[in-house]
Amino acid sequence: MRILVVGASGFLGGEVARRAHLAGHRVVGTYLRGPGSSAAAWWVRLDVRERARVRDLVAAEQPQVVVNAAYRQSEWTATADGAAHVAAAAAEHGAHLVHVSSDAVFSGAAEHYDESAVPDPITPYGAAKAAAETAVRALHPQAALVRTSLILGHGASVHERRVHALASGEQDGVLFTDDVRCPVHVDDLARALLELAQQERGGMFHAVGQDTISRHELGVLIARRDGLDPDALPAGLRARTGPPGALRVHLDSAATRKILRTELRGARRFLV
């Protein structure tokens, strides 16, 4: 199978590309600033904000599947417009699309959000991701949209690096006890995305870990796993100090789990 991984130089995209390559698929991976170090993909520079360039790449490569793991948290055009450009190109050339979305599309006002929940974002990034979902659904109705949460694994994630920096005193700050998410391991998430790709499933999916856990408790688990002192991790309240955003966002993934063979482990299990 020919797979185009948009954003393959990133943490999640790189793992998707690696696993697809190991499974025997032909992988083209895109990057913006610099190619990834893996030999799993044929690397191509792509700025998803450039609609014509996206269309030309998909036309040239003729992938059977496009996995879009690209985003720039601070930039609407990359997150929202870029998603629309990828969806339009995939639909035009008959490629199945797996689009990665985020729990940032929700405010946290509800007790939990299942796959049918309507986005109610309260941050610019959440609004951009919600707009991307709308565009993908309109332009590529058969696409799989996959909402996820904090992505961890192999010590390489943003949160894991931050825990190490806080524990060593290299960085100031706190880990919030009231900022609650459903972390997922990058291995599990990449497998789930490829499973949805191979089955050519469409619709909305929630691919998150089974544990709902605060950023501080998550940091404690990381510290214990890595032989650091959990007591060195400062705790605080996001509601008191910011930044603004949702506090508790619990993605209900029951419907998604019923159709996946991939197990989506909880953080209390994979951080041991």
mmCIF file of C-alpha atoms in Angstrom:
data_model
loop_
_atom_site.group_PDB
_atom_site.id
_atom_site.type_symbol
_atom_site.label_atom_id
_atom_site.label_comp_id
_atom_site.label_asym_id
_atom_site.label_seq_id
_atom_site.Cartn_x
_atom_site.Cartn_y
_atom_site.Cartn_z
ATOM 1 C CA MET A 1 0.000 0.000 0.000
ATOM 2 C CA ARG A 2 1.208 3.529 -0.798
ATOM 3 C CA ILE A 3 0.890 5.801 2.238
ATOM 4 C CA LEU A 4 1.499 9.531 2.429
ATOM 5 C CA VAL A 5 2.167 10.689 5.997
ATOM 6 C CA VAL A 6 1.740 14.446 6.248
ATOM 7 C CA GLY A 7 3.799 15.696 9.187
ATOM 8 C CA ALA A 8 6.005 12.609 9.294
ATOM 9 C CA SER A 9 8.875 14.566 10.851
ATOM 10 C CA GLY A 10 6.814 15.022 14.020
ATOM 11 C CA PHE A 11 6.523 12.755 17.049
ATOM 12 C CA LEU A 12 3.346 10.941 16.012
ATOM 13 C CA GLY A 13 3.843 11.168 12.265
ATOM 14 C CA GLY A 14 7.310 9.648 12.572
ATOM 15 C CA GLU A 15 5.956 6.646 14.441
ATOM 16 C CA VAL A 16 3.183 6.168 11.876
ATOM 17 C CA ALA A 17 5.758 6.263 9.067
ATOM 18 C CA ARG A 18 8.058 3.826 10.866
ATOM 19 C CA ARG A 19 5.317 1.300 11.535
ATOM 20 C CA ALA A 20 3.937 1.568 8.015
ATOM 21 C CA HIS A 21 7.408 0.920 6.595
ATOM 22 C CA LEU A 22 7.923 -2.115 8.853
ATOM 23 C CA ALA A 23 4.589 -3.484 7.637
ATOM 24 C CA GLY A 24 5.895 -3.384 4.063
ATOM 25 C CA HIS A 25 4.113 -0.281 2.835
ATOM 26 C CA ARG A 26 5.680 2.355 0.589
ATOM 27 C CA VAL A 27 5.833 5.519 2.662
ATOM 28 C CA VAL A 28 6.242 9.124 1.590
ATOM 29 C CA GLY A 29 6.727 11.452 4.553
ATOM 30 C CA THR A 30 6.465 15.220 4.527
ATOM 31 C CA TYR A 31 8.298 17.793 6.604
ATOM 32 C CA LEU A 32 8.287 21.570 6.880
ATOM 33 C CA ARG A 33 11.629 22.554 8.414
ATOM 34 C CA GLY A 34 13.737 19.427 8.054
ATOM 35 C CA PRO A 35 13.265 15.742 7.204
ATOM 36 C CA GLY A 36 13.091 13.142 9.929
ATOM 37 C CA SER A 37 16.112 10.966 10.605
ATOM 38 C CA SER A 38 14.309 7.726 9.779
ATOM 39 C CA ALA A 39 14.922 5.810 6.575
ATOM 40 C CA ALA A 40 11.334 4.573 6.777
ATOM 41 C CA ALA A 41 10.045 7.234 4.396
ATOM 42 C CA TRP A 42 10.895 8.975 1.170
ATOM 43 C CA TRP A 43 11.083 12.569 2.408
ATOM 44 C CA VAL A 44 9.407 15.501 0.668
ATOM 45 C CA ARG A 45 9.144 19.085 1.887
ATOM 46 C CA LEU A 46 5.564 20.304 2.095
ATOM 47 C CA ASP A 47 3.901 23.404 3.505
ATOM 48 C CA VAL A 48 0.247 22.426 3.929
ATOM 49 C CA ARG A 49 -0.733 26.097 3.705
ATOM 50 C CA GLU A 50 0.126 25.951 -0.008
ATOM 51 C CA ARG A 51 -2.979 24.405 -1.546
ATOM 52 C CA ALA A 52 -1.529 23.921 -5.030
ATOM 53 C CA ARG A 53 1.597 22.255 -3.639
ATOM 54 C CA VAL A 54 -0.481 19.824 -1.582
ATOM 55 C CA ARG A 55 -2.580 18.963 -4.611
ATOM 56 C CA ASP A 56 0.492 18.479 -6.811
ATOM 57 C CA LEU A 57 2.150 16.155 -4.297
ATOM 58 C CA VAL A 58 -0.909 13.924 -3.929
ATOM 59 C CA ALA A 59 -1.339 13.864 -7.703
ATOM 60 C CA ALA A 60 2.294 12.870 -8.199
ATOM 61 C CA GLU A 61 2.475 10.209 -5.499
ATOM 62 C CA GLN A 62 -1.038 8.769 -5.945
ATOM 63 C CA PRO A 63 -1.207 7.376 -2.383
ATOM 64 C CA GLN A 64 -3.930 4.939 -1.451
ATOM 65 C CA VAL A 65 -3.973 6.395 2.065
ATOM 66 C CA VAL A 66 -3.126 9.826 3.447
ATOM 67 C CA VAL A 67 -2.508 10.184 7.187
ATOM 68 C CA ASN A 68 -2.527 13.832 8.243
ATOM 69 C CA ALA A 69 -0.630 14.302 11.505
ATOM 70 C CA ALA A 70 0.537 17.850 10.738
ATOM 71 C CA TYR A 71 -0.325 20.837 12.901
ATOM 72 C CA ARG A 72 1.114 24.070 14.236
ATOM 73 C CA GLN A 73 -0.532 24.960 17.507
ATOM 74 C CA SER A 74 0.001 28.686 17.138
ATOM 75 C CA GLU A 75 -1.085 29.046 13.517
ATOM 76 C CA TRP A 76 -4.651 28.833 12.195
ATOM 77 C CA THR A 77 -3.686 28.565 8.532
ATOM 78 C CA ALA A 78 -1.531 25.479 9.071
ATOM 79 C CA THR A 79 -3.981 23.725 11.385
ATOM 80 C CA ALA A 80 -7.323 24.586 9.753
ATOM 81 C CA ASP A 81 -6.597 25.650 6.175
ATOM 82 C CA GLY A 82 -3.859 23.039 5.830
ATOM 83 C CA ALA A 83 -6.255 20.275 6.875
ATOM 84 C CA ALA A 84 -8.735 21.449 4.245
ATOM 85 C CA HIS A 85 -6.056 21.409 1.544
ATOM 86 C CA VAL A 86 -5.026 17.849 2.445
ATOM 87 C CA ALA A 87 -8.630 16.633 2.574
ATOM 88 C CA ALA A 88 -9.495 18.183 -0.788
ATOM 89 C CA ALA A 89 -6.450 16.672 -2.477
ATOM 90 C CA ALA A 90 -7.043 13.228 -0.976
ATOM 91 C CA ALA A 91 -10.691 13.259 -2.063
ATOM 92 C CA GLU A 92 -9.845 14.455 -5.575
ATOM 93 C CA HIS A 93 -7.377 11.627 -6.142
ATOM 94 C CA GLY A 94 -9.363 8.865 -4.442
ATOM 95 C CA ALA A 95 -7.139 8.376 -1.389
ATOM 96 C CA HIS A 96 -8.576 7.319 1.956
ATOM 97 C CA LEU A 97 -7.848 9.984 4.570
ATOM 98 C CA VAL A 98 -7.065 9.538 8.273
ATOM 99 C CA HIS A 99 -7.069 12.974 9.889
ATOM 100 C CA VAL A 100 -5.699 13.434 13.419
ATOM 101 C CA SER A 101 -7.723 15.801 15.595
ATOM 102 C CA SER A 102 -7.545 16.715 19.275
ATOM 103 C CA ASP A 103 -9.439 16.868 22.554
ATOM 104 C CA ALA A 104 -8.737 20.621 22.342
ATOM 105 C CA VAL A 105 -11.995 20.923 20.381
ATOM 106 C CA PHE A 106 -13.860 20.604 23.709
ATOM 107 C CA SER A 107 -14.311 23.064 26.579
ATOM 108 C CA GLY A 108 -14.369 20.553 29.417
ATOM 109 C CA ALA A 109 -17.854 21.686 30.477
ATOM 110 C CA ALA A 110 -19.312 18.198 29.969
ATOM 111 C CA GLU A 111 -18.553 15.203 32.182
ATOM 112 C CA HIS A 112 -17.301 13.302 29.155
ATOM 113 C CA TYR A 113 -17.362 13.517 25.359
ATOM 114 C CA ASP A 114 -18.142 10.543 23.135
ATOM 115 C CA GLU A 115 -17.576 10.306 19.403
ATOM 116 C CA SER A 116 -20.880 12.046 18.639
ATOM 117 C CA ALA A 117 -20.129 15.113 20.781
ATOM 118 C CA VAL A 118 -20.259 18.504 19.079
ATOM 119 C CA PRO A 119 -17.095 20.638 19.490
ATOM 120 C CA ASP A 120 -17.274 23.640 21.821
ATOM 121 C CA PRO A 121 -13.689 24.973 21.813
ATOM 122 C CA ILE A 122 -12.549 27.798 24.086
ATOM 123 C CA THR A 123 -9.002 28.351 22.772
ATOM 124 C CA PRO A 124 -7.715 29.510 19.361
ATOM 125 C CA TYR A 125 -6.018 26.141 18.807
ATOM 126 C CA GLY A 126 -9.189 24.279 19.732
ATOM 127 C CA ALA A 127 -11.164 26.453 17.331
ATOM 128 C CA ALA A 128 -8.673 25.749 14.544
ATOM 129 C CA LYS A 129 -8.887 21.991 15.143
ATOM 130 C CA ALA A 130 -12.694 22.173 15.198
ATOM 131 C CA ALA A 131 -12.657 24.109 11.925
ATOM 132 C CA ALA A 132 -10.358 21.468 10.469
ATOM 133 C CA GLU A 133 -12.845 18.749 11.434
ATOM 134 C CA THR A 134 -15.652 20.639 9.711
ATOM 135 C CA ALA A 135 -13.589 21.114 6.553
ATOM 136 C CA VAL A 136 -12.504 17.474 6.421
ATOM 137 C CA ARG A 137 -16.061 16.228 6.828
ATOM 138 C CA ALA A 138 -17.289 18.526 4.070
ATOM 139 C CA LEU A 139 -14.493 17.852 1.589
ATOM 140 C CA HIS A 140 -13.897 14.139 2.252
ATOM 141 C CA PRO A 141 -17.040 12.589 3.782
ATOM 142 C CA GLN A 142 -15.482 9.093 3.872
ATOM 143 C CA ALA A 143 -12.473 10.234 5.917
ATOM 144 C CA ALA A 144 -11.630 8.930 9.380
ATOM 145 C CA LEU A 145 -11.312 11.752 11.918
ATOM 146 C CA VAL A 146 -9.418 10.627 14.993
ATOM 147 C CA ARG A 147 -9.461 12.738 18.144
ATOM 148 C CA THR A 148 -6.696 12.034 20.604
ATOM 149 C CA SER A 149 -5.185 13.497 23.776
ATOM 150 C CA LEU A 150 -1.697 13.871 25.285
ATOM 151 C CA ILE A 151 0.687 11.630 23.332
ATOM 152 C CA LEU A 152 3.587 10.056 25.231
ATOM 153 C CA GLY A 153 6.231 7.432 24.662
ATOM 154 C CA HIS A 154 9.921 6.502 24.743
ATOM 155 C CA GLY A 155 10.810 9.652 26.708
ATOM 156 C CA ALA A 156 10.513 11.705 23.526
ATOM 157 C CA SER A 157 7.222 13.522 24.066
ATOM 158 C CA VAL A 158 6.898 17.152 25.121
ATOM 159 C CA HIS A 159 5.419 16.178 28.491
ATOM 160 C CA GLU A 160 8.126 13.633 29.285
ATOM 161 C CA ARG A 161 10.891 16.100 28.459
ATOM 162 C CA ARG A 162 9.194 18.744 30.595
ATOM 163 C CA VAL A 163 9.009 16.383 33.569
ATOM 164 C CA HIS A 164 12.746 15.744 33.316
ATOM 165 C CA ALA A 165 13.479 19.465 33.067
ATOM 166 C CA LEU A 166 11.318 20.272 36.112
ATOM 167 C CA ALA A 167 12.735 17.424 38.188
ATOM 168 C CA SER A 168 16.317 18.503 37.459
ATOM 169 C CA GLY A 169 15.652 22.189 38.055
ATOM 170 C CA GLU A 170 16.546 23.081 34.471
ATOM 171 C CA GLN A 171 13.115 24.595 33.978
ATOM 172 C CA ASP A 172 10.727 26.570 36.162
ATOM 173 C CA GLY A 173 7.013 25.946 36.326
ATOM 174 C CA VAL A 174 4.447 23.560 37.733
ATOM 175 C CA LEU A 175 2.455 20.510 36.696
ATOM 176 C CA PHE A 176 -1.262 21.114 37.052
ATOM 177 C CA THR A 177 -3.353 18.929 39.332
ATOM 178 C CA ASP A 178 -6.612 20.185 37.822
ATOM 179 C CA ASP A 179 -5.656 19.758 34.136
ATOM 180 C CA VAL A 180 -6.985 16.284 33.341
ATOM 181 C CA ARG A 181 -6.707 14.336 30.086
ATOM 182 C CA CYS A 182 -6.629 10.755 28.716
ATOM 183 C CA PRO A 183 -2.987 10.216 27.663
ATOM 184 C CA VAL A 184 -2.156 7.668 24.981
ATOM 185 C CA HIS A 185 1.086 5.914 24.070
ATOM 186 C CA VAL A 186 2.429 6.899 20.653
ATOM 187 C CA ASP A 187 2.861 3.227 19.722
ATOM 188 C CA ASP A 188 -0.800 2.452 20.410
ATOM 189 C CA LEU A 189 -2.032 5.544 18.604
ATOM 190 C CA ALA A 190 0.097 4.903 15.514
ATOM 191 C CA ARG A 191 -1.146 1.317 15.336
ATOM 192 C CA ALA A 192 -4.749 2.493 15.665
ATOM 193 C CA LEU A 193 -4.336 5.050 12.864
ATOM 194 C CA LEU A 194 -2.851 2.449 10.532
ATOM 195 C CA GLU A 195 -5.592 -0.010 11.410
ATOM 196 C CA LEU A 196 -8.233 2.548 10.473
ATOM 197 C CA ALA A 197 -6.288 3.311 7.300
ATOM 198 C CA GLN A 198 -6.084 -0.310 6.183
ATOM 199 C CA GLN A 199 -9.753 -0.927 6.898
ATOM 200 C CA GLU A 200 -10.668 2.311 5.109
ATOM 201 C CA ARG A 201 -13.061 3.174 7.907
ATOM 202 C CA GLY A 202 -14.733 6.546 7.918
ATOM 203 C CA GLY A 203 -16.381 8.598 10.633
ATOM 204 C CA MET A 204 -15.375 10.005 14.009
ATOM 205 C CA PHE A 205 -13.135 8.060 16.378
ATOM 206 C CA HIS A 206 -11.598 8.676 19.806
ATOM 207 C CA ALA A 207 -8.176 7.069 20.206
ATOM 208 C CA VAL A 208 -7.043 7.748 23.767
ATOM 209 C CA GLY A 209 -5.754 5.815 26.755
ATOM 210 C CA GLN A 210 -8.143 4.289 29.251
ATOM 211 C CA ASP A 211 -6.976 6.371 32.235
ATOM 212 C CA THR A 212 -8.220 9.899 32.967
ATOM 213 C CA ILE A 213 -5.320 11.522 34.784
ATOM 214 C CA SER A 214 -3.939 14.942 35.735
ATOM 215 C CA ARG A 215 -0.740 16.325 34.301
ATOM 216 C CA HIS A 216 0.827 16.214 37.749
ATOM 217 C CA GLU A 217 -0.048 12.573 38.372
ATOM 218 C CA LEU A 218 1.216 11.810 34.898
ATOM 219 C CA GLY A 219 4.475 13.535 35.773
ATOM 220 C CA VAL A 220 4.800 11.480 38.948
ATOM 221 C CA LEU A 221 4.389 8.264 36.946
ATOM 222 C CA ILE A 222 7.020 9.400 34.443
ATOM 223 C CA ALA A 223 9.413 10.347 37.242
ATOM 224 C CA ARG A 224 9.048 6.979 38.938
ATOM 225 C CA ARG A 225 9.557 5.123 35.674
ATOM 226 C CA ASP A 226 12.702 7.098 34.893
ATOM 227 C CA GLY A 227 14.248 6.992 38.377
ATOM 228 C CA LEU A 228 13.578 10.659 39.170
ATOM 229 C CA ASP A 229 12.317 12.140 42.434
ATOM 230 C CA PRO A 230 8.537 12.669 42.161
ATOM 231 C CA ASP A 231 8.690 15.089 45.108
ATOM 232 C CA ALA A 232 10.811 17.407 42.965
ATOM 233 C CA LEU A 233 7.849 18.061 40.679
ATOM 234 C CA PRO A 234 6.044 21.275 41.685
ATOM 235 C CA ALA A 235 2.245 21.164 41.617
ATOM 236 C CA GLY A 236 -0.190 23.953 40.824
ATOM 237 C CA LEU A 237 -3.664 24.815 39.620
ATOM 238 C CA ARG A 238 -4.261 25.828 36.020
ATOM 239 C CA ALA A 239 -7.520 27.480 37.060
ATOM 240 C CA ARG A 240 -5.528 29.854 39.283
ATOM 241 C CA THR A 241 -2.431 30.586 37.203
ATOM 242 C CA GLY A 242 -3.359 29.793 33.569
ATOM 243 C CA PRO A 243 -2.842 29.509 30.683
ATOM 244 C CA PRO A 244 -6.522 29.708 29.747
ATOM 245 C CA GLY A 245 -8.124 26.576 28.403
ATOM 246 C CA ALA A 246 -10.154 23.509 29.251
ATOM 247 C CA LEU A 247 -9.462 21.794 32.553
ATOM 248 C CA ARG A 248 -10.953 18.300 32.631
ATOM 249 C CA VAL A 249 -11.510 16.776 29.179
ATOM 250 C CA HIS A 250 -12.499 13.116 29.244
ATOM 251 C CA LEU A 251 -12.831 11.555 25.797
ATOM 252 C CA ASP A 252 -15.158 8.546 25.886
ATOM 253 C CA SER A 253 -13.710 6.055 23.402
ATOM 254 C CA ALA A 254 -16.070 3.102 23.989
ATOM 255 C CA ALA A 255 -17.444 3.058 20.441
ATOM 256 C CA THR A 256 -13.971 3.249 18.902
ATOM 257 C CA ARG A 257 -12.611 0.456 21.095
ATOM 258 C CA LYS A 258 -15.336 -1.879 19.850
ATOM 259 C CA ILE A 259 -14.056 -1.721 16.283
ATOM 260 C CA LEU A 260 -10.285 -1.670 16.947
ATOM 261 C CA ARG A 261 -8.052 -4.679 17.437
ATOM 262 C CA THR A 262 -5.359 -2.310 18.740
ATOM 263 C CA GLU A 263 -5.358 -1.971 22.525
ATOM 264 C CA LEU A 264 -5.222 1.621 23.748
ATOM 265 C CA ARG A 265 -3.518 1.302 27.117
ATOM 266 C CA GLY A 266 -3.942 3.719 29.990
ATOM 267 C CA ALA A 267 -1.034 5.760 31.361
ATOM 268 C CA ARG A 268 -1.070 3.872 34.672
ATOM 269 C CA ARG A 269 -0.293 0.768 32.677
ATOM 270 C CA PHE A 270 2.223 1.915 30.089
ATOM 271 C CA LEU A 271 4.188 4.119 32.504
ATOM 272 C CA VAL A 272 5.479 1.259 34.636
#
